[in-house]
Amino acid sequence: MIKKVSHIGIAVNSIDEALKLYTGALGLKLKGIEVVPDQKVRVAIIPVGNARIELLESTDPEGPIAKHIKNRGEGLHHVALEVEGIEGMLEALEKKEVPLVDRKPRIGAEGARIAFLHPKATKALVELLEPAE
Ligand code: ZN
């Protein structure tokens, strides 16, 4: 079951640089910065109402965010939907032949379980996210 938009992921070259705008000019508050080794990424979490913006900076020149920026420049990377029962949802989507990047959840920022749907189906990269308890 999909509950809400969890976050918008934005690929940036430098979190420090991007934060000047988001927490400076826009006046949002930084909740924290976390490294997610599995995704080779550093994530700045910025709450906005009951959702948040995540600024994504690559920790590795071969990581997915570095490749995204090389191909398309900085900007919108993915939209994340908060769900309940992520394993069951992935099984159901596979049965409906929805193309998936991840058949099993991986661990994302704050210990959430995450899985990406393939953008050839969703048109933009969509992440399903089930928060840690
Ligand atoms: Zn995300």
XYZ file of N, CA, C and O and ligand atoms in Angstrom:
533
model
N 0.837 -1.194 0.000
C 0.000 0.000 0.000
C 0.878 1.254 0.000
O 1.808 1.367 0.789
N 0.574 2.187 -0.895
C 1.329 3.437 -0.971
C 0.697 4.453 -0.017
O -0.517 4.658 -0.045
N 1.520 5.082 0.816
C 0.998 5.985 1.847
C 1.154 7.453 1.514
O 0.280 8.256 1.785
N 2.297 7.822 0.942
C 2.540 9.247 0.646
C 3.821 9.378 -0.153
O 4.556 8.405 -0.335
N 4.104 10.584 -0.601
C 5.426 10.865 -1.163
C 6.390 10.966 0.018
O 6.150 11.722 0.958
N 7.450 10.157 -0.040
C 8.459 10.186 1.024
C 9.451 11.309 0.784
O 9.673 12.157 1.649
N 10.056 11.290 -0.386
C 11.040 12.337 -0.692
C 11.278 12.459 -2.188
O 10.907 11.588 -2.963
N 11.893 13.582 -2.543
C 12.367 13.840 -3.894
C 13.892 13.799 -3.810
O 14.475 14.512 -2.990
N 14.530 12.972 -4.629
C 15.990 12.868 -4.638
C 16.574 13.741 -5.742
O 16.162 13.647 -6.899
N 17.510 14.604 -5.374
C 18.120 15.529 -6.331
C 19.628 15.274 -6.363
O 20.296 15.334 -5.325
N 20.134 14.965 -7.552
C 21.565 14.681 -7.717
C 22.334 15.994 -7.779
O 22.002 16.876 -8.586
N 23.351 16.128 -6.926
C 24.153 17.362 -6.898
C 25.648 17.018 -6.887
O 26.049 15.954 -6.419
N 26.458 17.912 -7.411
C 27.910 17.726 -7.355
C 28.426 17.918 -5.938
O 29.349 17.241 -5.511
N 27.826 18.872 -5.224
C 28.315 19.206 -3.887
C 27.140 19.527 -2.964
O 26.400 20.490 -3.207
N 26.978 18.728 -1.927
C 25.934 19.002 -0.931
C 26.186 20.354 -0.275
O 25.262 21.149 -0.105
N 27.443 20.629 0.062
C 27.745 21.898 0.746
C 27.286 23.087 -0.089
O 26.703 24.043 0.432
N 27.562 22.996 -1.392
C 27.169 24.079 -2.301
C 25.640 24.193 -2.380
O 25.070 25.275 -2.252
N 24.964 23.045 -2.576
C 23.503 23.049 -2.743
C 22.800 23.503 -1.462
O 21.752 24.144 -1.508
N 23.395 23.170 -0.312
C 22.764 23.549 0.968
C 22.683 25.056 1.148
O 21.798 25.558 1.839
N 23.624 25.767 0.508
C 23.589 27.227 0.624
C 22.239 27.740 0.142
O 21.690 28.686 0.690
N 21.703 27.109 -0.915
C 20.406 27.538 -1.418
C 19.279 26.989 -0.545
O 18.408 27.726 -0.092
N 19.305 25.674 -0.294
C 18.153 25.045 0.368
C 17.977 25.509 1.815
O 16.863 25.740 2.264
N 19.097 25.602 2.552
C 18.958 26.023 3.954
C 19.214 27.514 4.112
O 18.832 28.105 5.107
N 19.871 28.118 3.122
C 20.120 29.552 3.174
C 18.932 30.305 2.609
O 17.992 30.653 3.323
N 18.952 30.492 1.295
C 17.928 31.313 0.639
C 16.519 30.780 0.876
O 15.585 31.542 1.100
N 16.333 29.444 0.819
C 14.982 28.886 0.974
C 14.578 28.716 2.438
O 13.413 28.502 2.749
N 15.552 28.749 3.329
C 15.247 28.728 4.761
C 14.793 27.389 5.305
O 14.189 27.317 6.382
N 15.070 26.296 4.583
C 14.717 24.958 5.110
C 15.768 24.521 6.123
O 16.870 25.061 6.173
N 15.403 23.512 6.944
C 16.324 23.041 7.993
C 16.912 21.682 7.601
O 16.167 20.778 7.233
N 18.218 21.569 7.749
C 18.899 20.296 7.497
C 18.675 19.368 8.684
O 18.977 19.724 9.824
N 18.128 18.159 8.417
C 17.953 17.190 9.509
C 19.262 16.463 9.784
O 19.604 16.186 10.933
N 19.995 16.144 8.713
C 21.265 15.452 8.900
C 21.841 15.024 7.573
O 21.176 15.090 6.542
N 23.107 14.593 7.630
C 23.792 14.087 6.439
C 24.284 12.688 6.765
O 24.834 12.454 7.840
N 24.041 11.757 5.857
C 24.353 10.352 6.109
C 25.004 9.758 4.864
O 24.613 10.088 3.744
N 25.987 8.867 5.063
C 26.566 8.141 3.928
C 25.837 6.807 3.807
O 25.637 6.117 4.805
N 25.399 6.483 2.596
C 24.776 5.183 2.325
C 25.736 4.399 1.429
O 25.758 4.601 0.208
N 26.559 3.519 2.037
C 27.625 2.855 1.268
C 27.083 2.034 0.097
O 27.675 2.026 -0.977
N 25.937 1.354 0.299
C 25.354 0.514 -0.743
C 25.071 1.303 -2.024
O 25.171 0.775 -3.122
N 24.687 2.577 -1.866
C 24.345 3.407 -3.037
C 25.510 4.313 -3.442
O 25.376 5.113 -4.359
N 26.640 4.206 -2.728
C 27.809 5.055 -2.986
C 27.411 6.537 -3.014
O 27.727 7.273 -3.941
N 26.722 6.925 -1.960
C 26.147 8.262 -1.968
C 26.146 8.855 -0.557
O 26.105 8.141 0.443
N 26.242 10.171 -0.530
C 26.081 10.954 0.690
C 24.756 11.674 0.537
O 24.488 12.246 -0.517
N 23.925 11.610 1.594
C 22.552 12.106 1.496
C 22.335 13.206 2.530
O 22.556 12.983 3.725
N 21.880 14.362 2.085
C 21.454 15.422 3.004
C 19.937 15.384 3.063
O 19.263 15.467 2.032
N 19.407 15.229 4.273
C 17.964 15.088 4.465
C 17.384 16.432 4.922
O 17.786 16.969 5.960
N 16.439 16.935 4.127
C 15.844 18.254 4.386
C 14.330 18.106 4.448
O 13.679 17.981 3.407
N 13.748 18.063 5.659
C 12.288 17.913 5.756
C 11.561 19.111 5.133
O 11.994 20.258 5.275
N 10.463 18.789 4.444
C 9.568 19.799 3.864
C 8.152 19.310 4.144
O 7.690 18.359 3.507
N 7.455 19.932 5.101
C 6.144 19.412 5.490
C 6.283 17.961 5.941
O 7.183 17.640 6.722
N 5.423 17.063 5.437
C 5.540 15.659 5.852
C 6.328 14.841 4.834
O 6.321 13.615 4.856
N 7.001 15.511 3.917
C 7.910 14.835 2.978
C 9.294 15.458 3.162
O 9.527 16.184 4.130
N 10.195 15.168 2.268
C 11.508 15.802 2.379
C 12.222 15.821 1.036
O 11.852 15.098 0.113
N 13.196 16.686 0.964
C 14.110 16.702 -0.174
C 15.375 16.003 0.279
O 15.828 16.198 1.403
N 15.925 15.133 -0.570
C 17.221 14.520 -0.294
C 18.205 14.957 -1.362
O 17.983 14.715 -2.554
N 19.260 15.625 -0.941
C 20.336 15.987 -1.861
C 21.318 14.830 -1.898
O 21.746 14.332 -0.847
N 21.663 14.372 -3.100
C 22.465 13.166 -3.279
C 23.797 13.527 -3.925
O 23.830 14.052 -5.038
N 24.879 13.246 -3.194
C 26.224 13.529 -3.706
C 26.978 12.209 -3.772
O 27.015 11.462 -2.794
N 27.586 11.924 -4.909
C 28.282 10.645 -5.071
C 29.537 10.585 -4.206
O 30.248 11.578 -4.058
N 29.818 9.396 -3.662
C 31.067 9.193 -2.929
C 32.073 8.431 -3.788
O 33.158 8.091 -3.326
N 31.699 8.140 -5.034
C 32.522 7.279 -5.893
C 32.280 7.707 -7.348
O 31.127 7.824 -7.773
N 33.367 7.949 -8.117
C 33.187 8.401 -9.503
C 32.423 7.398 -10.376
O 31.900 7.762 -11.429
N 32.344 6.132 -9.931
C 31.603 5.110 -10.690
C 30.216 4.853 -10.107
O 29.497 3.959 -10.550
N 29.836 5.579 -9.074
C 28.542 5.352 -8.427
C 27.381 5.820 -9.300
O 27.571 6.578 -10.258
N 26.164 5.369 -8.987
C 24.999 5.708 -9.806
C 24.716 7.208 -9.903
O 24.301 7.687 -10.954
N 24.980 7.965 -8.832
C 24.727 9.408 -8.894
C 25.790 10.102 -9.759
O 25.471 10.993 -10.546
N 27.049 9.647 -9.648
C 28.098 10.222 -10.506
C 27.769 9.972 -11.972
O 27.903 10.871 -12.816
N 27.304 8.761 -12.285
C 26.962 8.437 -13.682
C 25.775 9.270 -14.154
O 25.759 9.747 -15.285
N 24.782 9.432 -13.272
C 23.605 10.227 -13.628
C 24.019 11.660 -13.971
O 23.585 12.222 -14.984
N 24.893 12.244 -13.137
C 25.311 13.629 -13.376
C 26.144 13.727 -14.659
O 25.999 14.675 -15.434
N 26.988 12.707 -14.907
C 27.795 12.711 -16.123
C 26.886 12.714 -17.358
O 27.129 13.403 -18.341
N 25.816 11.916 -17.309
C 24.925 11.782 -18.476
C 23.916 12.914 -18.596
O 23.579 13.321 -19.698
N 23.403 13.387 -17.485
C 22.265 14.316 -17.558
C 22.454 15.600 -16.783
O 21.559 16.444 -16.761
N 23.576 15.726 -16.103
C 23.796 16.916 -15.288
C 23.106 16.800 -13.939
O 22.418 15.814 -13.656
N 23.310 17.800 -13.118
C 22.663 17.810 -11.816
C 21.154 17.975 -11.999
O 20.704 18.549 -12.979
N 20.389 17.490 -11.024
C 18.945 17.713 -11.092
C 18.152 16.566 -10.520
O 18.694 15.690 -9.830
N 16.858 16.567 -10.847
C 15.942 15.557 -10.315
C 16.448 14.153 -10.627
O 16.768 13.838 -11.768
N 16.544 13.318 -9.599
C 17.011 11.947 -9.793
C 15.896 10.936 -9.606
O 15.717 10.052 -10.419
N 15.132 11.043 -8.524
C 14.036 10.102 -8.322
C 12.970 10.659 -7.384
O 13.204 11.623 -6.656
N 11.810 10.022 -7.442
C 10.704 10.316 -6.534
C 10.511 9.063 -5.690
O 10.449 7.958 -6.232
N 10.431 9.221 -4.381
C 10.264 8.064 -3.497
C 8.878 8.072 -2.870
O 8.407 9.101 -2.378
N 8.228 6.914 -2.923
C 6.906 6.736 -2.326
C 7.040 5.875 -1.085
O 7.680 4.810 -1.122
N 6.460 6.345 0.016
C 6.486 5.538 1.236
C 5.400 4.475 1.152
O 4.250 4.772 0.825
N 5.781 3.243 1.453
C 4.844 2.116 1.337
C 4.853 1.301 2.624
O 5.748 1.410 3.460
N 3.823 0.475 2.740
C 3.749 -0.506 3.812
C 3.770 -1.872 3.137
O 3.029 -2.088 2.177
N 4.633 -2.780 3.604
C 4.692 -4.125 3.028
C 5.435 -4.170 1.712
O 4.932 -4.627 0.688
N 6.697 -3.686 1.749
C 7.447 -3.528 0.488
C 7.691 -4.871 -0.216
O 7.582 -4.936 -1.448
N 7.987 -5.943 0.546
C 8.241 -7.236 -0.125
C 7.017 -7.697 -0.915
O 7.126 -8.110 -2.061
N 5.861 -7.620 -0.284
C 4.628 -8.043 -0.938
C 4.323 -7.200 -2.166
O 3.877 -7.724 -3.190
N 4.613 -5.893 -2.066
C 4.378 -5.018 -3.221
C 5.279 -5.398 -4.381
O 4.850 -5.440 -5.534
N 6.554 -5.695 -4.071
C 7.492 -6.051 -5.143
C 7.059 -7.361 -5.810
O 7.110 -7.478 -7.038
N 6.613 -8.328 -5.008
C 6.130 -9.590 -5.580
C 4.933 -9.348 -6.492
O 4.851 -9.903 -7.592
N 3.994 -8.520 -6.003
C 2.782 -8.246 -6.790
C 3.138 -7.519 -8.089
O 2.578 -7.821 -9.154
N 4.087 -6.581 -8.017
C 4.474 -5.836 -9.228
C 5.160 -6.760 -10.226
O 4.944 -6.655 -11.438
N 5.978 -7.688 -9.705
C 6.650 -8.631 -10.596
C 5.617 -9.505 -11.313
O 5.735 -9.755 -12.509
N 4.594 -9.923 -10.581
C 3.518 -10.724 -11.201
C 2.800 -9.931 -12.285
O 2.352 -10.489 -13.280
N 2.689 -8.617 -12.083
C 2.045 -7.766 -13.098
C 3.029 -7.367 -14.196
O 2.721 -6.515 -15.026
N 4.233 -7.941 -14.152
C 5.279 -7.704 -15.155
C 5.708 -6.242 -15.233
O 6.055 -5.733 -16.304
N 5.673 -5.570 -14.094
C 6.228 -4.216 -14.020
C 7.754 -4.360 -13.901
O 8.230 -5.070 -13.018
N 8.512 -3.711 -14.789
C 9.978 -3.844 -14.722
C 10.553 -3.220 -13.451
O 10.230 -2.082 -13.115
N 11.376 -3.990 -12.755
C 11.951 -3.548 -11.487
C 13.463 -3.458 -11.604
O 14.082 -4.280 -12.281
N 14.056 -2.478 -10.959
C 15.515 -2.450 -10.815
C 15.903 -3.406 -9.682
O 16.865 -4.163 -9.797
N 15.143 -3.381 -8.597
C 15.423 -4.229 -7.430
C 14.242 -5.150 -7.163
O 13.135 -4.674 -6.922
N 14.486 -6.463 -7.181
C 13.412 -7.409 -6.831
C 13.293 -7.567 -5.325
O 12.240 -7.952 -4.814
N 14.407 -7.331 -4.634
C 14.417 -7.410 -3.160
C 14.850 -6.047 -2.622
O 15.698 -5.389 -3.221
N 14.291 -5.651 -1.480
C 14.676 -4.353 -0.922
C 16.151 -4.310 -0.520
O 16.730 -5.326 -0.137
N 16.726 -3.121 -0.638
C 18.062 -2.840 -0.132
C 17.921 -1.836 1.014
O 16.847 -1.337 1.268
N 19.049 -1.555 1.671
C 18.998 -0.631 2.810
C 19.427 0.759 2.363
O 20.497 0.932 1.790
N 18.570 1.734 2.633
C 18.860 3.128 2.284
C 19.120 3.966 3.519
O 19.392 3.436 4.595
N 19.033 5.275 3.356
C 19.271 6.200 4.460
C 18.316 5.898 5.616
O 17.180 5.480 5.403
N 18.785 6.103 6.839
C 18.025 5.881 8.080
C 17.519 4.439 8.203
O 16.521 4.178 8.869
N 18.209 3.505 7.547
C 17.872 2.088 7.691
C 16.573 1.681 7.001
O 16.085 0.565 7.200
N 16.028 2.566 6.169
C 14.790 2.221 5.455
C 15.083 1.115 4.439
O 16.199 0.995 3.940
N 14.057 0.312 4.144
C 14.181 -0.656 3.053
C 13.667 0.003 1.778
O 12.569 0.573 1.775
N 14.474 -0.062 0.729
C 14.144 0.646 -0.508
C 14.287 -0.270 -1.715
O 15.054 -1.238 -1.687
N 13.539 0.031 -2.772
C 13.675 -0.688 -4.041
C 13.250 0.263 -5.153
O 12.296 1.033 -4.991
N 13.964 0.207 -6.270
C 13.652 1.086 -7.397
C 12.867 0.333 -8.457
O 13.155 -0.836 -8.749
N 11.871 1.005 -9.023
C 11.149 0.508 -10.188
C 11.904 1.002 -11.421
O 12.565 2.035 -11.377
N 11.780 0.285 -12.531
C 12.545 0.668 -13.715
C 11.895 1.855 -14.424
O 10.698 1.825 -14.699
N 12.704 2.893 -14.736
C 12.115 4.089 -15.353
C 11.495 3.849 -16.730
O 10.711 4.672 -17.187
N 11.817 2.730 -17.391
C 11.168 2.514 -18.690
C 9.662 2.318 -18.501
O 8.885 2.590 -19.413
N 9.243 1.886 -17.305
C 7.813 1.752 -17.015
C 7.250 3.017 -16.364
O 6.190 3.499 -16.738
N 7.982 3.555 -15.397
C 7.447 4.655 -14.590
C 7.772 6.038 -15.172
O 7.282 7.046 -14.672
N 8.644 6.070 -16.191
C 9.016 7.306 -16.917
C 9.985 8.189 -16.149
O 10.813 8.853 -16.747
N 9.846 8.231 -14.844
C 10.879 8.829 -13.996
C 11.276 7.720 -13.026
O 10.490 6.812 -12.773
N 12.506 7.776 -12.513
C 12.930 6.752 -11.557
C 12.082 6.881 -10.292
O 11.996 7.965 -9.708
N 11.430 5.771 -9.912
C 10.569 5.749 -8.730
C 11.140 4.757 -7.726
O 11.501 3.640 -8.075
N 11.229 5.213 -6.484
C 11.725 4.381 -5.388
C 10.551 4.067 -4.462
O 9.748 4.953 -4.165
N 10.447 2.822 -4.054
C 9.534 2.465 -2.970
C 10.360 2.423 -1.695
O 11.490 1.922 -1.703
N 9.810 2.925 -0.607
C 10.568 3.016 0.644
C 9.676 2.624 1.812
O 8.548 3.147 1.939
N 10.160 1.693 2.609
C 9.469 1.364 3.850
C 10.388 1.749 4.998
O 11.481 1.197 5.134
N 9.965 2.729 5.819
C 10.858 3.205 6.890
C 11.179 2.084 7.885
O 10.383 1.174 8.071
N 12.351 2.190 8.510
C 12.706 1.285 9.595
C 11.742 1.564 10.756
O 11.224 2.667 10.893
N 11.526 0.535 11.575
C 10.611 0.713 12.734
C 11.156 1.766 13.683
O 12.324 1.854 13.919
Zn 15.567 8.098 -2.352
